[in-house]
Amino acid sequence: MKSVSRSWEEMCFAGARELVHASCSSLYTDVPERAEKPPGDQPRSSKREWKPLEDRSCTDIPWLLLFILFCIGMGFICGFSVATGAAARLVSGYDSYGNICGQKNAKLEAIPNSGMDHTHRKYVFFLDPCNLDLINRKIKSVALCVAACPRQELKTLSDVQKFAEINGSALCSYNLKPSEYTTSSKASVLCPKLPVPASAPIPFFHRCAPVNISCYAKFAEALITFVSDNSVLHRLISGVMTSKEIILGLCLLSLVLSMILMVIIRYISRILVWILTILLILGSLGGTGVLWWLYAKQRKSPKETVIPEQLQVAEDNLRALLIYAISATVFTVILFLIMLVMRKRVALTIALFHVAGKVFIHLPLLVFQPFWTFLALVLFWVYWIMTLLFLGTTGSAVKNDQGFVEFKVSGPLQYMWWYHVVGLIWISEFILACQQMTVAGAVVTYYFTRDKRNLPFTPILASVNRLIRYHLGTVAKGSFIITLVKIPRMILMYIHSQLKGKENACARCVLKSCICCLWCLEKCLNYLNQNAYTATAINSTNFCTSAKDAFVILVENALRVAAINTVGDFMLFLGKVLIVCSTGLAGIMLLNYQQDYTVWVLPLIIVCLFAFLVAHCFLSIYEMVVDVLFLCFAIDTKYNDGSPGREFYMDKVLMEFVENSRKAMKEAGKGGVADARELKPMASGASSA
């Protein structure tokens, strides 16, 4: 066990030592590697041989058990809240005396008006529904169980009395009879605040809510300002309802455009990359030239007739132009140097995009992967929100200062909220990580199958099967590491929002810096996790070993990684913009001919948002496929050299890239040291493995 820890520390060098080592060694002490040792006594420093898809075994089993125990805890929270009556109190509602509406209730000790039979009183009515406590997020009002909600405004106590006599629904306190509403001196306290607004029951939750939401002005001031004009609101809603067929058609159009773009990128990737590169260079040169031209023109302009105040302004503008021109020049020079260094790596990005298009042709089910992930997330979020609502009404009945009943949880169970919040983050990250592992497993199967005719009938289902059988523990561990970073960032963001306007400039700067650093750390860990899942899919190693292997490969190919993550991501971003603009343009053209309504801004916004969501889901999968292909390619070139027994697995397009790189290295001689270091591995590296 010490030798494994020692080899782990040897891997962690420079700035990555604390990041990777802390996230792995502190969370789980790795079991000894299960890779087979060559015959004889081989020293520990020798490299482990990669055997793609040849061996499978369960990885990170302790973390799977820990995740299962955590999920059992989440189930316990839900079961506890339901068993303590929270579900009935949430759905049916309860009054201020602890009685659940719509059923018979047991008497609560020392609580007046408890234990009442509300079988025929199915709705919760608040005497002052607009009195909101924004801090504690509740209505500061006495709640009663009533037989019906007042559908029309009641302006006087006589109207309240008439409503009770006609509908059999008493809106005043249980101690006051309907005949006493207009005669009792306590009616002003025991009856609802006048005028009683018209209300209607909330579907499924049996609460009487005011129809006119203007009484919630403190809570929704911005919304009231917008919808106070009923004609505007009516036109917007009618626009959406009238154009529902057009909206549906445009949403389908964005879906089709996303699929078409994924196919097109394969064939025009080379042209598209170079066009973007040339436009970027020309734009940078043009912007720099314009700034220097403006600076020279303003400097030569006559200044004799200018008054002193204008002269000072002109000098300030001239100084600002000089600073901008110098900054643009520095940026252009740096851009040229980057392009010069990365020009050969751009060819690899083009090849990977081309192969990624082939992957989607052989594995069409990859396209639907975002839908299953989104469906799983939605189902979990619905469960989480329902359990959260249950927790809001769970616990034992406690009498507050006003003599009314509140339900509170005491003892260690009061911290269930925190456990539930951690569960939201961890399980959501777990679902996303399962998608990454599934995609990685399918693409790895495609890449390391020499004869594509021998691919499994459904590589996606085969990848899901391997994930469930062997690698759920690895996914649980990787998602937990992301959770450890997300929680402090969310806490700091909450503190920052609570202290907004109260903290000094130094504290605000420190908080924002910490939030930014944690965000950057989360993004780096996400990228490392994704590559660790790919390494696990290739060689069936545990999370820490896979993270180490992937990290070493990425560091050895740092320039290529930079090229793929800049050029490739920029291409995909432009693809998203293209789909949104195309869908929006089609929407404008179609909605312009629709004369049944006057306001079509809201339908267009809905369509554009949906188009961006669809494009993001599809192209993010494309980006993930490219990243997996790159790691497979890097491993392939490191441990194979094309000789008999060590043939490449890569596609012909990638093979051409390797051959072209070798020819360029031979022609350049010593000038190709950087590329040689990246493509060298094949003979010597493979023999040492």
XYZ file of C-alpha atoms in Angstrom:
689
model
C 0.000 0.000 0.000
C 2.893 2.368 0.712
C 4.459 1.620 -2.653
C 1.214 2.590 -4.403
C 1.073 5.838 -2.448
C 4.738 6.511 -3.304
C 4.135 5.961 -7.043
C 1.110 8.272 -6.821
C 3.226 11.064 -5.324
C 5.878 10.610 -7.996
C 3.227 11.364 -10.611
C 2.005 14.564 -8.929
C 4.482 17.239 -9.952
C 4.560 21.037 -10.159
C 1.231 22.798 -9.502
C -0.851 19.647 -10.039
C 0.616 17.866 -6.983
C -1.795 19.390 -4.451
C -4.800 19.271 -6.800
C -4.754 15.642 -7.905
C -3.078 14.109 -4.879
C -5.412 15.782 -2.381
C -8.525 14.830 -4.329
C -7.529 11.182 -4.543
C -5.327 10.104 -1.652
C -7.466 11.861 0.974
C -10.689 10.339 -0.313
C -9.708 6.769 -0.859
C -6.550 4.722 -0.379
C -6.103 2.889 -3.634
C -5.956 -0.856 -3.654
C -2.894 -2.333 -5.358
C -3.106 -2.217 -9.126
C -4.659 -5.275 -10.620
C -2.697 -5.000 -13.877
C -0.864 -8.172 -14.731
C 2.883 -8.204 -14.114
C 5.213 -9.539 -16.783
C 7.045 -12.732 -15.904
C 9.981 -12.328 -13.582
C 10.825 -9.657 -11.075
C 10.124 -6.321 -12.738
C 11.000 -3.116 -10.883
C 8.195 -0.824 -9.738
C 9.367 1.974 -12.043
C 8.401 0.048 -15.176
C 5.341 1.272 -17.056
C 2.037 -0.544 -16.940
C 0.946 -1.927 -20.288
C -2.324 -0.705 -21.769
C -4.689 -3.466 -22.856
C -7.785 -1.721 -24.266
C -11.041 -3.598 -23.675
C -9.195 -6.847 -22.863
C -9.864 -7.022 -19.143
C -12.793 -5.946 -16.976
C -13.187 -5.850 -13.223
C -15.095 -3.763 -10.703
C -13.463 -0.459 -9.773
C -13.756 1.667 -6.612
C -16.176 -0.716 -4.888
C -15.937 1.083 -1.490
C -17.149 4.272 -3.136
C -20.081 2.465 -4.705
C -21.047 1.133 -1.276
C -20.686 4.627 0.178
C -22.893 6.077 -2.564
C -25.523 3.380 -2.013
C -25.535 4.140 1.726
C -25.903 7.842 0.938
C -28.878 7.138 -1.354
C -30.432 5.013 1.402
C -30.069 8.051 3.658
C -31.874 10.164 1.052
C -34.642 7.568 0.979
C -34.817 7.637 4.777
C -35.369 11.404 4.717
C -38.242 11.021 2.253
C -39.731 8.095 4.197
C -39.418 9.951 7.499
C -41.169 13.039 6.146
C -43.997 10.937 4.683
C -44.342 8.762 7.795
C -44.651 11.788 10.086
C -47.650 13.044 8.133
C -45.804 15.665 6.116
C -47.211 14.404 2.821
C -50.811 14.833 3.979
C -50.057 18.252 5.477
C -48.332 19.351 2.266
C -51.015 18.192 -0.157
C -54.174 18.774 1.892
C -52.878 21.695 3.938
C -53.441 22.409 7.636
C -54.802 25.247 9.730
C -53.102 27.248 12.455
C -54.184 24.711 15.079
C -52.521 21.670 13.491
C -55.675 20.205 11.895
C -55.247 18.698 8.433
C -57.988 19.844 6.082
C -60.282 17.246 4.525
C -60.025 14.619 7.290
C -60.630 13.856 10.962
C -57.822 14.926 13.314
C -56.506 13.776 16.672
C -56.464 16.146 19.653
C -53.111 17.821 20.333
C -52.217 18.431 23.967
C -52.454 22.062 25.129
C -53.548 23.230 21.657
C -57.051 24.794 21.491
C -59.251 24.068 18.468
C -57.167 20.989 17.601
C -58.665 17.566 16.917
C -61.496 18.924 14.746
C -63.337 17.016 12.040
C -62.609 18.791 8.742
C -63.953 16.087 6.439
C -66.070 18.626 4.539
C -63.551 21.482 4.801
C -60.980 20.681 2.128
C -59.328 24.061 1.496
C -56.908 26.255 3.455
C -57.956 29.898 3.737
C -55.727 32.708 5.079
C -57.356 35.633 6.887
C -54.684 37.992 5.490
C -53.150 36.250 2.455
C -51.098 39.257 1.347
C -49.142 39.616 4.602
C -45.897 37.935 3.555
C -42.840 37.272 5.715
C -40.114 37.368 3.069
C -37.327 36.461 5.514
C -38.936 33.254 6.755
C -40.747 32.639 3.429
C -44.251 32.188 4.827
C -47.611 33.956 5.141
C -48.032 35.782 8.461
C -51.713 35.034 8.848
C -54.128 32.756 10.662
C -55.028 29.757 8.469
C -58.417 28.042 8.594
C -59.973 25.046 6.869
C -62.977 26.076 4.776
C -65.470 24.316 2.530
C -65.016 26.691 -0.440
C -62.835 29.585 -1.531
C -64.527 32.961 -2.166
C -64.567 33.285 -5.957
C -65.670 36.931 -5.811
C -64.398 39.849 -3.748
C -66.175 40.287 -0.368
C -66.118 43.948 0.667
C -68.026 43.884 3.980
C -68.694 41.518 6.880
C -72.249 41.204 5.588
C -70.849 39.783 2.361
C -68.729 37.345 4.386
C -71.817 36.300 6.371
C -73.898 35.852 3.215
C -71.105 33.761 1.656
C -71.096 31.484 4.743
C -74.863 31.051 4.658
C -75.035 30.312 0.929
C -71.915 28.150 0.495
C -71.655 26.725 4.007
C -68.067 27.987 4.183
C -67.228 29.953 7.343
C -64.330 32.331 6.683
C -64.002 33.583 10.275
C -62.450 31.811 13.257
C -63.972 28.541 14.462
C -65.075 30.249 17.728
C -67.338 32.664 15.895
C -70.649 31.561 14.408
C -71.732 33.002 11.029
C -74.707 34.708 12.676
C -72.271 36.710 14.876
C -70.110 38.071 12.024
C -71.877 41.443 11.947
C -72.712 41.732 15.661
C -69.671 40.505 17.600
C -67.057 43.035 18.733
C -64.316 40.468 18.013
C -65.285 40.099 14.376
C -62.602 42.566 13.241
C -59.929 40.309 14.763
C -61.426 36.872 14.120
C -62.612 37.532 10.552
C -60.539 38.022 7.403
C -59.080 41.399 6.503
C -61.465 43.400 4.327
C -61.925 43.477 1.470
C -61.484 39.720 1.030
C -59.866 39.236 -2.406
C -61.326 36.804 -4.893
C -59.402 33.527 -4.699
C -59.237 30.096 -6.257
C -57.772 26.807 -4.978
C -54.257 25.913 -6.158
C -54.433 22.641 -8.151
C -53.377 19.576 -6.113
C -52.469 21.637 -3.020
C -55.884 22.871 -1.801
C -54.820 26.415 -0.821
C -57.016 29.436 -1.541
C -54.763 31.842 -3.461
C -55.811 35.376 -4.514
C -56.632 35.599 -8.210
C -55.136 39.087 -8.442
C -51.464 38.767 -7.552
C -51.059 42.526 -7.125
C -51.374 42.070 -3.353
C -47.967 40.398 -3.478
C -46.399 43.646 -4.655
C -43.529 43.451 -2.153
C -42.727 39.931 -3.249
C -43.046 40.365 -7.017
C -42.679 44.069 -7.655
C -40.930 43.717 -11.010
C -43.478 41.191 -12.233
C -46.408 43.380 -11.189
C -44.937 46.316 -13.093
C -44.869 44.214 -16.239
C -48.218 42.457 -16.025
C -50.263 45.269 -14.469
C -51.385 46.125 -17.995
C -53.776 43.267 -18.609
C -53.937 44.052 -22.323
C -50.181 43.464 -22.727
C -50.375 40.212 -20.775
C -53.386 39.107 -22.792
C -51.626 39.806 -26.101
C -48.512 37.907 -25.021
C -50.474 34.846 -23.912
C -52.685 34.916 -26.983
C -49.558 35.186 -29.134
C -48.123 32.025 -27.622
C -51.397 30.112 -27.854
C -52.122 31.184 -31.426
C -48.618 30.342 -32.649
C -48.207 27.050 -30.804
C -47.972 25.117 -34.097
C -45.290 27.506 -35.379
C -43.370 27.246 -32.090
C -43.470 23.446 -32.255
C -42.338 23.488 -35.886
C -39.442 25.851 -35.134
C -38.336 23.695 -32.204
C -38.261 20.677 -34.528
C -36.330 22.817 -37.038
C -33.642 23.541 -34.423
C -33.425 19.817 -33.701
C -32.978 18.995 -37.403
C -30.436 21.805 -37.871
C -28.379 20.493 -34.954
C -28.248 17.004 -36.481
C -27.388 18.388 -39.928
C -24.625 20.578 -38.492
C -23.024 17.585 -36.773
C -22.825 15.862 -40.166
C -21.635 18.978 -42.011
C -18.812 19.644 -39.541
C -17.295 16.321 -40.541
C -16.970 17.339 -44.205
C -16.132 21.045 -43.920
C -14.066 20.974 -40.725
C -10.824 21.736 -42.599
C -12.277 24.710 -44.485
C -14.171 25.968 -41.442
C -11.132 25.907 -39.146
C -8.904 27.797 -41.576
C -11.628 30.330 -42.373
C -12.064 31.054 -38.673
C -8.305 31.285 -38.176
C -7.862 33.700 -41.101
C -10.807 35.843 -39.979
C -9.382 36.028 -36.462
C -5.966 37.121 -37.741
C -7.423 39.662 -40.177
C -9.734 41.038 -37.512
C -6.855 41.453 -35.080
C -4.655 43.143 -37.712
C -7.482 45.393 -38.859
C -8.398 46.468 -35.326
C -4.778 47.236 -34.471
C -4.282 49.202 -37.693
C -7.437 51.280 -37.127
C -6.350 52.167 -33.591
C -2.902 53.315 -34.735
C -4.488 55.284 -37.615
C -6.875 57.068 -35.247
C -3.987 57.831 -32.883
C -1.840 59.287 -35.688
C -4.747 61.312 -37.105
C -5.682 62.806 -33.730
C -2.069 63.615 -32.911
C -1.594 65.574 -36.150
C -4.861 67.518 -35.840
C -4.375 71.305 -35.228
C -4.816 72.455 -31.620
C -4.341 76.248 -31.809
C -8.046 77.114 -31.734
C -8.964 74.621 -29.027
C -9.930 76.036 -25.622
C -7.997 74.705 -22.558
C -10.823 72.473 -21.304
C -11.202 70.786 -24.693
C -7.428 70.515 -25.005
C -7.281 68.490 -21.765
C -10.050 66.195 -23.002
C -8.236 65.737 -26.328
C -4.990 64.835 -24.554
C -6.812 62.286 -22.392
C -8.399 60.734 -25.482
C -5.028 60.654 -27.256
C -3.431 58.913 -24.273
C -6.279 56.396 -24.142
C -5.925 55.677 -27.873
C -2.197 55.099 -27.416
C -2.852 52.624 -24.598
C -5.488 50.813 -26.660
C -3.211 50.675 -29.724
C -0.284 49.306 -27.716
C -2.542 46.707 -26.039
C -3.965 45.641 -29.405
C -0.445 45.355 -30.831
C 0.689 43.158 -27.946
C -2.422 41.000 -28.343
C -1.824 40.647 -32.099
C 1.823 39.666 -31.596
C 0.870 37.079 -28.965
C -1.864 35.762 -31.268
C 0.612 35.393 -34.132
C 3.068 33.537 -31.903
C 0.319 31.192 -30.689
C -0.827 30.530 -34.253
C 2.772 29.915 -35.295
C 3.311 27.378 -32.523
C -0.076 25.676 -32.886
C -0.423 25.654 -36.680
C 0.608 21.983 -36.919
C -1.737 20.977 -34.096
C -4.743 22.491 -35.873
C -4.481 19.643 -38.394
C -5.089 17.163 -35.565
C -8.201 19.093 -34.499
C -9.520 18.867 -38.074
C -8.821 15.130 -38.214
C -10.523 14.510 -34.858
C -13.640 16.409 -35.950
C -13.727 14.337 -39.124
C -13.484 11.072 -37.168
C -16.092 12.289 -34.662
C -18.529 12.597 -37.571
C -17.856 8.959 -38.448
C -18.460 7.968 -34.811
C -21.975 9.422 -34.933
C -22.667 7.562 -38.178
C -21.639 4.229 -36.610
C -23.197 5.055 -33.210
C -26.408 6.982 -34.004
C -27.809 6.384 -30.505
C -25.206 8.841 -29.178
C -27.443 11.612 -30.489
C -30.186 10.683 -28.010
C -27.899 10.481 -24.993
C -28.684 14.065 -23.808
C -32.418 13.264 -23.758
C -32.007 10.301 -21.403
C -29.703 12.314 -19.149
C -32.120 15.246 -19.101
C -35.035 12.921 -18.330
C -33.130 11.317 -15.445
C -32.216 14.745 -14.043
C -35.807 15.987 -14.296
C -37.176 12.922 -12.498
C -34.592 13.279 -9.733
C -35.197 17.014 -9.370
C -38.966 16.445 -9.091
C -38.340 13.859 -6.363
C -35.917 16.229 -4.612
C -38.320 19.177 -4.663
C -41.214 17.059 -3.385
C -39.076 15.749 -0.537
C -37.968 19.308 0.222
C -41.604 20.380 0.449
C -42.285 17.417 2.736
C -39.436 18.529 4.979
C -41.033 21.967 5.259
C -44.082 20.468 7.010
C -42.482 17.592 8.908
C -41.704 17.305 12.613
C -43.687 17.544 15.830
C -46.396 20.107 16.598
C -45.006 23.042 18.628
C -46.963 25.998 20.008
C -45.466 29.354 18.981
C -45.660 32.743 20.691
C -49.007 33.565 19.074
C -50.553 30.334 20.355
C -50.648 28.670 16.947
C -49.092 25.403 15.793
C -45.833 25.023 13.892
C -44.170 21.765 12.912
C -40.475 21.608 13.744
C -37.829 18.893 13.785
C -35.613 18.755 16.855
C -32.374 16.948 17.637
C -29.961 15.624 15.006
C -32.798 15.243 12.497
C -32.968 19.027 12.083
C -29.812 18.814 9.936
C -31.574 16.701 7.318
C -31.806 19.846 5.203
C -28.027 19.935 4.710
C -27.912 16.241 3.884
C -30.669 16.767 1.337
C -28.822 19.685 -0.309
C -25.599 17.655 -0.573
C -27.674 14.879 -2.142
C -28.957 17.283 -4.800
C -25.404 18.145 -5.888
C -23.838 14.697 -5.602
C -26.604 12.724 -7.330
C -26.974 15.343 -10.095
C -23.216 15.176 -10.720
C -23.436 11.376 -10.592
C -26.074 11.353 -13.362
C -23.958 13.677 -15.525
C -20.870 11.543 -14.861
C -22.799 8.436 -15.939
C -23.451 10.152 -19.263
C -19.741 10.945 -19.639
C -18.753 7.361 -18.822
C -21.378 5.978 -21.215
C -20.206 8.170 -24.099
C -16.559 7.431 -23.292
C -17.196 3.674 -23.213
C -19.002 3.690 -26.564
C -16.351 5.834 -28.306
C -13.517 3.749 -26.808
C -15.195 0.595 -28.142
C -15.408 2.199 -31.593
C -11.797 3.398 -31.583
C -10.152 0.204 -30.321
C -12.132 -2.121 -32.603
C -9.928 -2.578 -35.662
C -12.659 -3.979 -37.884
C -15.687 -1.702 -37.484
C -17.893 -4.515 -38.781
C -17.202 -6.345 -35.506
C -18.665 -3.566 -33.371
C -21.366 -4.661 -30.883
C -24.907 -4.366 -32.172
C -25.517 -1.444 -29.810
C -22.223 -0.042 -28.445
C -24.156 2.454 -26.304
C -26.095 -0.309 -24.515
C -22.873 -2.309 -24.173
C -21.248 0.742 -22.580
C -24.186 1.166 -20.208
C -23.922 -2.513 -19.282
C -20.185 -2.151 -18.485
C -20.886 0.986 -16.478
C -23.519 -0.697 -14.313
C -21.544 -3.921 -13.871
C -18.080 -2.524 -13.230
C -17.651 1.241 -12.935
C -20.436 2.825 -10.861
C -17.967 3.209 -7.988
C -15.589 5.210 -10.181
C -18.420 7.483 -11.292
C -19.521 7.962 -7.661
C -16.005 8.932 -6.614
C -15.468 11.379 -9.469
C -18.830 13.076 -8.880
C -18.108 13.338 -5.139
C -14.866 15.236 -5.849
C -16.840 17.771 -7.901
C -19.365 18.013 -5.054
C -16.573 18.854 -2.597
C -15.689 21.866 -4.740
C -19.247 22.955 -5.540
C -20.442 23.121 -1.932
C -17.859 25.689 -0.687
C -18.433 27.801 -3.805
C -22.194 27.803 -3.237
C -21.697 28.703 0.439
C -19.441 31.618 -0.517
C -21.944 32.772 -3.143
C -24.709 32.671 -0.527
C -22.574 34.660 1.947
C -21.769 37.190 -0.781
C -25.455 37.643 -1.614
C -26.374 38.074 2.053
C -23.614 40.628 2.671
C -24.261 42.566 -0.523
C -23.848 46.252 0.233
C -22.623 45.603 3.799
C -19.073 44.286 3.327
C -16.104 46.536 2.579
C -14.228 46.556 -0.713
C -11.465 44.268 0.557
C -13.890 41.596 1.800
C -15.862 41.791 -1.445
C -12.681 41.328 -3.483
C -11.579 38.349 -1.372
C -14.987 36.675 -1.655
C -15.139 37.119 -5.421
C -11.565 35.866 -5.792
C -12.334 32.730 -3.782
C -15.496 32.092 -5.798
C -13.571 32.557 -9.052
C -10.756 30.233 -7.934
C -13.215 27.523 -6.898
C -15.022 27.886 -10.225
C -11.745 27.458 -12.132
C -10.828 24.465 -9.961
C -14.226 22.908 -10.655
C -13.775 23.300 -14.419
C -10.285 21.760 -14.285
C -11.527 18.828 -12.209
C -14.459 18.321 -14.582
C -12.063 18.061 -17.519
C -9.720 15.730 -15.615
C -12.657 13.576 -14.476
C -13.927 13.192 -18.018
C -10.507 11.970 -19.170
C -10.250 9.711 -16.118
C -13.543 8.079 -17.122
C -12.100 7.513 -20.598
C -8.999 5.849 -19.127
C -11.244 3.670 -16.957
C -13.306 2.701 -20.020
C -10.100 1.720 -21.849
C -8.248 -0.259 -19.203
C -10.750 -0.792 -16.358
C -8.582 0.901 -13.709
C -9.823 2.677 -10.595
C -10.406 6.421 -10.513
C -7.070 7.563 -9.084
C -5.014 5.381 -11.426
C -7.093 6.525 -14.389
C -6.763 10.179 -13.366
C -2.990 9.758 -13.071
C -2.698 8.083 -16.481
C -4.945 10.642 -18.180
C -3.110 13.547 -16.539
C 0.279 12.304 -17.711
C -1.014 11.837 -21.271
C -2.544 15.337 -21.305
C 0.652 16.953 -20.004
C 2.724 15.180 -22.652
C 0.347 16.555 -25.326
C -0.259 19.978 -23.777
C -0.015 21.937 -27.043
C -2.430 19.623 -28.803
C -4.871 19.901 -25.897
C -4.664 23.692 -26.131
C -5.348 23.598 -29.873
C -8.362 21.302 -29.520
C -9.852 23.240 -26.608
C -9.486 26.606 -28.345
C -10.089 26.009 -32.043
C -12.544 23.147 -31.483
C -14.589 24.852 -28.766
C -14.737 28.074 -30.781
C -16.035 26.150 -33.801
C -18.749 24.521 -31.734
C -19.688 27.849 -30.138
C -20.135 29.380 -33.592
C -22.236 26.336 -34.483
C -24.566 27.079 -31.559
C -24.835 30.718 -32.607
C -25.564 29.644 -36.198
C -28.413 27.334 -35.135
C -29.987 29.969 -32.858
C -29.733 32.682 -35.540
C -31.124 30.411 -38.257
C -34.051 29.331 -36.086
C -34.681 32.929 -34.986
C -34.630 34.161 -38.586
C -37.073 31.451 -39.651
C -39.253 32.387 -36.683
C -39.307 36.065 -37.659
C -40.252 35.226 -41.232
C -43.066 32.872 -40.176
C -44.422 34.993 -37.329
C -44.390 38.108 -39.503
C -47.160 36.601 -41.627
C -49.270 35.628 -38.620
C -51.913 38.339 -38.273
C -54.004 36.851 -35.443
C -52.060 38.717 -32.756
C -49.811 41.749 -32.484
C -47.068 40.733 -30.026
C -44.828 37.805 -31.077
C -41.733 38.625 -29.003
C -42.469 35.951 -26.389
C -42.912 33.094 -28.921
C -39.645 34.119 -30.584
C -37.805 34.161 -27.240
C -39.168 30.706 -26.403
C -38.022 29.351 -29.758
C -34.513 30.859 -29.484
C -34.017 29.546 -25.949
C -35.099 26.078 -26.988
C -32.838 26.229 -30.062
C -29.833 27.152 -27.905
C -30.618 24.369 -25.429
C -30.884 21.777 -28.212
C -27.731 23.004 -29.945
C -25.827 23.004 -26.666
C -26.885 19.439 -25.834
C -25.970 18.064 -29.276
C -22.694 19.930 -29.746
C -21.608 19.243 -26.152
C -21.862 15.524 -26.938
C -19.839 16.207 -30.086
C -17.208 17.995 -27.994
C -17.127 15.085 -25.544
C -16.607 12.610 -28.406
C -13.695 14.695 -29.725
C -12.040 14.744 -26.278
C -12.390 10.970 -25.913
C -11.000 10.396 -29.403
C -8.009 12.586 -28.631
C -7.097 10.650 -25.488
C -7.468 7.369 -27.365
C -5.288 8.748 -30.167
C -2.618 9.928 -27.717
C -2.520 6.504 -26.032
C -2.460 4.772 -29.408
C 0.547 6.790 -30.636
C 2.347 6.373 -27.317
C 2.175 2.587 -27.073
C 1.999 1.552 -30.759
C 4.297 2.286 -33.678
C 2.586 0.556 -36.597
C 5.012 -2.375 -36.632
C 3.759 -5.992 -36.662
C 2.257 -6.788 -33.279
C 1.922 -3.088 -32.441
C -0.401 -1.890 -35.176
C -2.293 1.351 -34.769
C -5.994 1.298 -33.917
C -6.664 4.758 -35.357
C -8.784 5.747 -38.339
C -7.210 6.346 -41.754
C -7.612 10.108 -41.370
C -5.613 10.084 -38.139
C -3.101 7.707 -39.731
C -2.533 10.247 -42.502
C -1.942 12.916 -39.857
C 0.708 10.757 -38.174
C 2.434 10.012 -41.477
C 2.421 13.683 -42.469
C 3.860 14.623 -39.088
C 6.649 12.055 -39.461
C 7.519 13.359 -42.927
C 7.534 16.932 -41.642
C 9.814 15.902 -38.761
C 12.271 14.202 -41.141
C 12.361 17.232 -43.413
C 12.717 19.688 -40.558
C 15.444 17.672 -38.854
C 16.226 19.110 -35.477
C 13.650 21.836 -35.938
C 10.895 19.343 -35.215
C 11.947 18.617 -31.658
C 8.611 19.607 -30.162
C 6.605 17.423 -32.526
C 9.123 14.642 -32.204
C 8.648 14.609 -28.484
C 4.909 14.096 -28.981
C 5.147 11.425 -31.691
C 8.371 9.806 -30.583
C 6.854 7.366 -28.095
C 6.023 4.730 -30.437
C 9.137 2.642 -30.640
C 11.011 3.371 -27.449
C 7.943 3.999 -25.331
C 6.286 0.822 -26.475
C 9.325 -1.287 -25.882
C 9.705 0.000 -22.350
C 6.077 -0.741 -21.601
